[in-house]
Amino acid sequence: MTPTTREEYAALDAADPLAHLREEFVLPEGVIYLDGNSLGALPRSTPGRVADMIEREWGRDLIRSWNDAGWWDKPRTLGAKVAPLVGADPDEVIVGDGTSANLFKCLVAALRLSGRSVVLGESGNFPTDLYVTEGAVSLTGARQRRIDPDGPALAAELARGDVGVVLLSHVDYRSGVLRDMAGITRLAHEHGALVVWDLCHSAGAVPIDLSGHDVDFAVGCTYKYLNGGPGAPAFLYAARRHHATAEQPLSGWHGHARPFDFTPEYEPSPGVSRFLSGSQPLVADAALEAGLDVWAKADMARVRTKSLAMTDLFLARAASVGLSSITPAEHDRRGSQVALLEPQEGAGYPIVQALIERGVIGDFRAPDVMRFGFTPLYLRYVDVFDAAAHLVEVVESGEWRADRFNQRSQVT
């Protein structure tokens, strides 16, 4: 039976095996936060971790902390903490730089490995992926083609025989559609192409098995579901089979095999460290480590079960007031967000703003999508009930029509 009362939702919270993890986060009073798919909530331990890094490791121990506090190895130690969340071995993941830089590295490396001339991407991908692809193909002399990966075009394009790299988002940032990583990767390999997966909207949201699905490369951010904080460094995965031969374009000192030999010629590290470039943001690393340590206490299967239950409930309430969803109803095709279409042209942004004024924080993605992210580590079932009630009231009352909700901010 689908729960219909707030008391029934509260009973779900009482039985929730993840409920204790909510106390690991700082959550403002009176706020229902449904935007963790854009920026995760603050872990309670983060301020202390960052303060210790600044005051003790930097302030007291100074340059000794490159050794004593493990600063030099942070890209690898943090990568090892990300690895179980994406189904990889610890020595296949590093943390450092941003998603854009890491994506550029992987695309160029994959093109060089493939020996082919085309990057096949998706027409509706997040702009970073589209823009970085433009830069990568310009540098290498390759070409890009864009398709709808959820239709029949993918197989037809691969059959042309010139695709060297397929770049796709595992979960679509706008709709929340979850792609078949295993099937698509297998299809690409059958046609001689390598695959780069963007995990920005799936790491910490859905189970991922990069090694099990024979993925070549992957990148992802850590400031969404992984709670690393605004501007947190990204991660990069490279399958071990590519470590000896992959050549990434941003060769830097930190990616050298023996950096403290200070030789003038570049020799790449024999492992995934060859994908590093320059010095890493160690203050941000401290914040990220606090978030990853919370994740070490979570069970991803339980996270997924709770995510699907929450999105089921929210989708049902949204449908009750006639709002259409572009997020699939099928569990095996859904990430951890709900994307609703605005009920009439121009209504989406002000509806979201009216909800924010009520303390329900989601976001809007042009031209017509209202997004709501569900983060099971700190979101309660009663939050889902209350947020849906506010959504129904905002839509039915028409309060979103007020002028103050129609004034566009820079960030939507």
Coordinates of C-alpha atoms in Angstrom, one line a residue:
M1 CA 0.0 0.0 0.0
T2 CA 1.2 3.5 -0.9
P3 CA 1.3 5.7 2.2
T4 CA -1.1 8.6 2.1
T5 CA -0.8 10.3 5.5
R6 CA 2.1 12.1 7.2
E7 CA 1.9 9.6 10.0
E8 CA 2.6 6.8 7.5
Y9 CA 5.6 8.6 6.1
A10 CA 6.9 9.1 9.7
A11 CA 6.6 5.4 10.2
L12 CA 8.8 4.8 7.2
D13 CA 11.4 7.1 8.9
A14 CA 11.2 5.2 12.1
A15 CA 12.1 2.0 10.2
D16 CA 14.7 3.6 8.0
P17 CA 18.1 1.9 8.4
L18 CA 19.8 5.1 7.1
A19 CA 18.0 7.5 9.5
H20 CA 21.0 7.8 11.9
L21 CA 23.1 9.3 9.1
R22 CA 21.0 12.5 9.0
E23 CA 22.8 13.5 12.2
E24 CA 26.0 13.6 10.2
F25 CA 24.9 16.8 8.4
V26 CA 24.2 20.4 9.2
L27 CA 20.7 21.1 8.0
P28 CA 19.0 24.5 8.4
E29 CA 15.9 24.6 10.4
G30 CA 12.7 24.9 8.3
V31 CA 14.4 23.8 5.1
I32 CA 13.6 20.8 3.0
Y33 CA 16.6 20.4 0.8
L34 CA 15.9 18.8 -2.6
D35 CA 18.9 20.2 -4.4
G36 CA 21.6 17.8 -3.3
N37 CA 22.0 16.9 -6.9
S38 CA 23.5 20.3 -7.4
L39 CA 25.3 20.9 -4.1
G40 CA 25.3 18.4 -1.2
A41 CA 24.6 19.4 2.3
L42 CA 27.4 20.2 4.8
P43 CA 28.8 17.3 6.8
R44 CA 28.9 18.1 10.5
S45 CA 32.6 17.1 10.6
T46 CA 33.7 19.3 7.7
P47 CA 34.4 22.6 9.6
G48 CA 36.6 20.8 12.1
R49 CA 38.4 18.8 9.5
V50 CA 39.2 21.9 7.4
A51 CA 40.2 23.9 10.6
D52 CA 42.6 21.2 11.6
M53 CA 44.1 21.2 8.1
I54 CA 44.6 24.9 8.1
E55 CA 45.6 25.5 11.8
R56 CA 47.7 22.3 12.4
E57 CA 48.8 20.8 9.1
W58 CA 49.5 24.2 7.4
G59 CA 49.8 26.6 10.3
R60 CA 51.9 24.6 12.7
D61 CA 53.6 21.9 10.6
L62 CA 54.0 24.0 7.5
I63 CA 55.8 22.3 4.6
R64 CA 56.5 19.1 6.6
S65 CA 52.8 18.2 6.0
W66 CA 53.6 17.2 2.5
N67 CA 55.1 14.1 4.2
D68 CA 53.7 14.0 7.7
A69 CA 50.0 14.7 6.8
G70 CA 50.1 12.8 3.5
W71 CA 49.5 15.9 1.3
W72 CA 51.4 14.5 -1.6
D73 CA 49.4 11.3 -1.7
K74 CA 46.0 12.9 -1.2
P75 CA 44.9 12.3 -4.9
R76 CA 45.5 8.6 -4.4
T77 CA 44.2 8.2 -0.8
L78 CA 41.0 10.1 -1.6
G79 CA 40.7 8.2 -4.9
A80 CA 40.8 5.0 -2.8
K81 CA 37.8 6.3 -0.8
V82 CA 35.8 7.1 -4.0
A83 CA 36.6 3.8 -5.6
P84 CA 34.1 1.6 -3.7
L85 CA 31.3 4.0 -4.6
V86 CA 31.9 3.6 -8.3
G87 CA 32.9 -0.1 -8.4
A88 CA 36.6 0.3 -9.0
D89 CA 39.8 -0.8 -7.4
P90 CA 41.6 1.7 -5.2
D91 CA 44.5 2.1 -7.7
E92 CA 42.2 3.0 -10.6
V93 CA 40.8 6.3 -9.2
I94 CA 42.5 9.6 -8.4
V95 CA 41.0 12.8 -7.0
G96 CA 42.2 16.2 -8.4
D97 CA 41.5 19.0 -10.8
G98 CA 37.9 19.7 -11.9
T99 CA 35.4 17.6 -13.9
S100 CA 36.1 19.7 -17.1
A101 CA 39.9 19.2 -16.9
N102 CA 39.6 15.5 -16.1
L103 CA 37.1 15.0 -18.9
F104 CA 39.5 16.7 -21.4
K105 CA 42.3 14.4 -20.2
C106 CA 40.2 11.2 -20.7
L107 CA 38.8 12.2 -24.1
V108 CA 42.2 13.0 -25.5
A109 CA 43.8 9.9 -24.0
A110 CA 40.9 7.7 -25.3
L111 CA 41.2 9.2 -28.8
R112 CA 44.9 8.5 -28.9
L113 CA 44.4 4.9 -27.8
S114 CA 41.6 4.3 -30.3
G115 CA 43.4 5.6 -33.3
R116 CA 40.0 6.8 -34.7
S117 CA 38.7 10.2 -35.6
V118 CA 35.2 10.6 -34.0
V119 CA 33.9 11.3 -30.5
L120 CA 30.2 10.3 -30.3
G121 CA 28.3 12.3 -27.7
E122 CA 24.8 13.1 -26.8
S123 CA 23.0 16.2 -28.1
G124 CA 21.4 17.0 -24.7
N125 CA 24.4 16.4 -22.5
F126 CA 25.4 18.9 -19.8
P127 CA 27.2 21.9 -21.5
T128 CA 30.5 21.1 -19.9
D129 CA 30.7 17.8 -21.8
L130 CA 29.7 19.4 -25.1
Y131 CA 32.2 22.3 -24.7
V132 CA 35.1 20.2 -23.5
T133 CA 34.5 17.8 -26.4
E134 CA 34.8 20.8 -28.8
G135 CA 38.2 21.6 -27.3
A136 CA 39.4 18.0 -27.4
V137 CA 38.5 17.4 -31.1
S138 CA 40.0 20.8 -32.1
L139 CA 43.3 19.8 -30.4
T140 CA 43.4 16.3 -31.9
G141 CA 42.0 17.0 -35.3
A142 CA 39.1 14.6 -34.6
R143 CA 35.4 15.3 -35.2
Q144 CA 32.3 14.9 -33.0
R145 CA 28.9 13.7 -33.7
R146 CA 25.9 14.1 -31.4
I147 CA 22.9 11.8 -31.0
D148 CA 20.0 10.9 -28.7
P149 CA 21.6 7.9 -26.9
D150 CA 18.2 6.7 -25.7
G151 CA 17.0 5.9 -29.2
P152 CA 18.2 3.6 -32.0
A153 CA 20.9 6.0 -33.3
L154 CA 23.7 4.8 -31.1
A155 CA 24.0 1.3 -32.7
A156 CA 23.8 2.8 -36.2
E157 CA 26.5 5.4 -35.5
L158 CA 28.8 2.8 -34.0
A159 CA 28.3 0.6 -37.0
R160 CA 29.9 3.2 -39.3
G161 CA 33.2 2.1 -37.9
D162 CA 34.9 5.5 -37.3
V163 CA 33.8 6.1 -33.7
G164 CA 36.8 6.1 -31.4
V165 CA 35.2 7.3 -28.2
V166 CA 31.7 7.3 -26.9
L167 CA 31.0 10.0 -24.2
L168 CA 27.8 9.7 -22.2
S169 CA 26.3 10.8 -18.9
H170 CA 25.3 7.8 -16.8
V171 CA 22.4 9.8 -15.4
D172 CA 21.0 12.6 -17.5
Y173 CA 21.3 15.9 -15.6
R174 CA 18.0 17.3 -16.8
S175 CA 15.7 14.3 -16.9
G176 CA 17.2 11.9 -14.4
V177 CA 17.3 9.1 -17.0
L178 CA 19.7 6.3 -16.0
R179 CA 21.6 4.7 -18.9
D180 CA 22.4 1.1 -19.3
M181 CA 26.2 1.3 -18.6
A182 CA 26.8 -2.4 -19.1
G183 CA 24.9 -2.7 -22.4
I184 CA 26.2 0.5 -23.9
T185 CA 29.8 -0.2 -22.9
R186 CA 29.6 -3.7 -24.4
L187 CA 28.1 -2.4 -27.6
A188 CA 30.8 0.2 -28.0
H189 CA 33.5 -2.3 -27.4
E190 CA 32.0 -4.7 -30.0
H191 CA 32.4 -1.9 -32.5
G192 CA 36.0 -1.1 -31.5
A193 CA 35.2 2.1 -29.6
L194 CA 36.3 3.2 -26.1
V195 CA 33.8 4.6 -23.6
V196 CA 34.1 7.6 -21.2
W197 CA 31.3 7.9 -18.7
D198 CA 30.3 11.1 -16.9
L199 CA 29.2 10.1 -13.3
C200 CA 28.4 13.6 -12.0
H201 CA 24.8 12.7 -11.4
S202 CA 25.2 9.1 -10.5
A203 CA 28.1 8.9 -8.0
G204 CA 26.5 8.6 -4.6
A205 CA 23.1 8.3 -6.2
V206 CA 23.0 4.9 -7.8
P207 CA 25.1 1.7 -7.6
I208 CA 28.0 1.8 -10.1
D209 CA 30.2 -1.0 -11.2
L210 CA 32.9 0.4 -13.5
S211 CA 35.2 -2.6 -13.3
G212 CA 32.4 -5.1 -13.6
H213 CA 31.1 -3.4 -16.7
D214 CA 34.6 -3.1 -18.3
V215 CA 34.4 0.7 -18.5
D216 CA 37.5 2.4 -20.0
F217 CA 37.4 5.9 -18.4
A218 CA 35.1 7.8 -16.2
V219 CA 35.0 11.2 -14.4
G220 CA 32.7 12.7 -11.8
C221 CA 32.3 15.6 -9.4
T222 CA 32.2 15.3 -5.6
Y223 CA 30.2 18.3 -4.6
K224 CA 26.8 16.9 -5.3
Y225 CA 25.8 13.6 -3.7
L226 CA 29.3 13.1 -2.2
N227 CA 29.1 16.3 -0.1
G228 CA 32.6 17.5 -0.8
G229 CA 31.6 21.2 -0.8
P230 CA 31.3 23.9 -3.5
G231 CA 34.2 23.7 -6.0
A232 CA 35.4 20.3 -4.5
P233 CA 37.9 18.5 -6.7
A234 CA 36.7 15.9 -9.1
F235 CA 37.7 12.3 -9.6
L236 CA 39.0 10.3 -12.6
Y237 CA 38.8 6.6 -13.2
A238 CA 41.1 4.8 -15.7
A239 CA 40.9 1.1 -16.1
R240 CA 44.1 -0.6 -15.1
R241 CA 44.5 -2.1 -18.6
H242 CA 45.1 1.4 -20.0
H243 CA 47.6 2.6 -17.4
A244 CA 50.7 1.7 -19.3
T245 CA 49.7 3.2 -22.6
A246 CA 47.3 6.1 -22.0
E247 CA 48.7 9.5 -22.9
Q248 CA 46.8 12.5 -21.4
P249 CA 47.5 16.0 -22.8
L250 CA 48.0 17.9 -19.5
S251 CA 51.3 16.3 -18.5
G252 CA 52.5 17.9 -15.3
W253 CA 54.9 17.5 -12.5
H254 CA 52.5 15.6 -10.2
G255 CA 51.9 13.0 -13.0
H256 CA 55.7 12.3 -13.4
A257 CA 57.0 8.9 -12.6
R258 CA 59.8 10.4 -10.3
P259 CA 58.9 14.0 -9.7
F260 CA 61.6 14.6 -7.1
D261 CA 64.3 13.7 -9.6
F262 CA 63.5 17.0 -11.2
T263 CA 64.5 15.8 -14.7
P264 CA 63.7 18.1 -17.7
E265 CA 61.9 15.4 -19.7
Y266 CA 58.5 14.1 -18.9
E267 CA 58.0 10.4 -18.0
P268 CA 54.5 9.5 -17.0
S269 CA 53.7 7.6 -13.8
P270 CA 53.2 3.9 -14.4
G271 CA 49.7 4.0 -12.8
V272 CA 46.6 6.2 -12.7
S273 CA 48.7 9.0 -11.3
R274 CA 49.8 9.7 -14.8
F275 CA 46.5 11.6 -15.1
L276 CA 47.5 14.1 -12.5
S277 CA 48.9 17.5 -13.5
G278 CA 49.6 20.2 -10.9
S279 CA 49.3 20.8 -7.2
Q280 CA 46.0 19.8 -5.7
P281 CA 43.6 22.0 -3.6
L282 CA 44.4 20.6 -0.2
V283 CA 42.0 22.7 1.8
A284 CA 39.2 21.5 -0.5
D285 CA 40.6 18.0 -0.2
A286 CA 40.1 18.2 3.6
A287 CA 36.4 19.1 3.1
L288 CA 35.9 16.3 0.6
E289 CA 37.5 13.7 2.9
A290 CA 35.0 14.6 5.6
G291 CA 32.2 13.9 3.1
L292 CA 33.7 10.6 2.0
D293 CA 34.1 9.4 5.5
V294 CA 30.4 9.8 6.0
W295 CA 29.8 7.7 2.9
A296 CA 32.0 5.0 4.4
K297 CA 29.2 4.4 6.9
A298 CA 26.5 4.0 4.3
D299 CA 25.3 1.0 2.4
M300 CA 24.7 1.8 -1.3
A301 CA 22.0 -0.9 -1.7
R302 CA 20.0 0.7 1.1
V303 CA 20.7 4.2 -0.4
R304 CA 19.2 3.0 -3.7
T305 CA 16.2 1.4 -2.1
K306 CA 15.4 4.5 -0.2
S307 CA 16.0 6.8 -3.2
L308 CA 13.5 4.8 -5.4
A309 CA 10.9 4.8 -2.7
M310 CA 11.2 8.5 -2.2
T311 CA 11.1 9.4 -5.9
D312 CA 8.1 7.0 -6.3
L313 CA 6.2 8.9 -3.6
F314 CA 7.1 12.3 -5.0
L315 CA 6.2 11.3 -8.6
A316 CA 2.8 10.1 -7.5
R317 CA 2.0 13.3 -5.6
A318 CA 3.1 15.5 -8.6
A319 CA 0.9 13.5 -10.9
S320 CA -2.1 14.1 -8.7
V321 CA -2.0 17.8 -9.7
G322 CA -1.4 17.1 -13.3
L323 CA 2.3 17.7 -13.4
S324 CA 4.1 15.7 -16.1
S325 CA 7.4 14.0 -15.4
I326 CA 10.3 13.4 -17.8
T327 CA 11.9 11.1 -15.2
P328 CA 11.2 7.5 -16.0
A329 CA 8.7 5.5 -13.9
E330 CA 10.8 2.3 -14.4
H331 CA 13.3 1.9 -11.5
D332 CA 16.1 0.6 -13.7
R333 CA 15.9 3.8 -15.8
R334 CA 15.8 6.3 -13.0
G335 CA 18.5 8.1 -11.1
S336 CA 17.8 9.9 -7.8
Q337 CA 15.9 13.0 -9.0
V338 CA 12.5 13.9 -10.2
A339 CA 12.2 16.3 -13.2
L340 CA 8.8 17.8 -13.8
L341 CA 7.7 19.8 -16.8
E342 CA 6.3 23.3 -16.1
P343 CA 2.5 23.2 -16.3
Q344 CA 2.4 26.1 -18.7
E345 CA 5.0 28.2 -20.5
G346 CA 7.1 30.3 -18.2
A347 CA 5.7 28.8 -15.0
G348 CA 8.6 26.5 -14.0
Y349 CA 11.1 29.1 -12.7
P350 CA 8.6 31.0 -10.6
I351 CA 7.1 27.8 -9.2
V352 CA 10.6 26.8 -8.0
Q353 CA 11.1 30.3 -6.5
A354 CA 7.8 30.1 -4.7
L355 CA 8.8 26.7 -3.2
I356 CA 12.2 28.1 -2.1
E357 CA 10.4 30.9 -0.3
R358 CA 8.4 28.2 1.6
G359 CA 11.7 26.5 2.5
V360 CA 11.6 23.7 -0.2
I361 CA 14.8 24.1 -2.3
G362 CA 14.9 22.6 -5.7
D363 CA 16.1 24.2 -9.0
F364 CA 15.1 25.0 -12.5
R365 CA 16.8 24.0 -15.8
A366 CA 15.9 25.9 -18.9
P367 CA 13.8 25.8 -20.9
D368 CA 11.0 24.1 -18.9
V369 CA 12.3 21.6 -16.2
M370 CA 11.8 21.8 -12.4
R371 CA 14.3 19.5 -10.7
F372 CA 14.2 17.9 -7.3
G373 CA 17.0 15.8 -6.0
F374 CA 16.6 13.1 -3.4
T375 CA 19.6 12.4 -1.1
P376 CA 18.8 9.5 1.1
L377 CA 21.6 10.1 3.6
Y378 CA 19.9 13.1 5.1
L379 CA 16.4 13.4 3.6
R380 CA 13.5 12.0 5.5
Y381 CA 10.2 10.5 4.2
V382 CA 8.3 13.2 6.0
D383 CA 10.3 15.7 4.0
V384 CA 9.1 14.2 0.8
F385 CA 5.5 14.4 2.1
D386 CA 5.8 18.0 3.2
A387 CA 7.6 19.1 0.0
A388 CA 4.9 17.5 -2.2
A389 CA 2.2 19.2 -0.1
H390 CA 3.9 22.6 -0.7
L391 CA 4.2 21.8 -4.4
V392 CA 0.5 21.0 -4.7
E393 CA -0.4 24.2 -2.8
V394 CA 1.9 26.4 -4.9
V395 CA 0.6 25.0 -8.2
E396 CA -3.1 25.0 -7.2
S397 CA -3.1 28.4 -5.5
G398 CA -1.3 30.2 -8.3
E399 CA 0.9 32.1 -5.8
W400 CA 3.8 31.6 -8.2
R401 CA 2.4 34.3 -10.4
A402 CA 3.6 37.0 -8.0
D403 CA 6.1 39.4 -9.5
R404 CA 8.8 38.6 -7.0
F405 CA 9.0 35.0 -8.1
N406 CA 9.5 36.0 -11.8
Q407 CA 12.7 38.0 -11.3
R408 CA 15.5 35.8 -12.6
S409 CA 18.6 35.3 -10.6
Q410 CA 22.0 34.6 -12.2
V411 CA 22.0 31.0 -10.9
T412 CA 18.7 29.2 -11.5

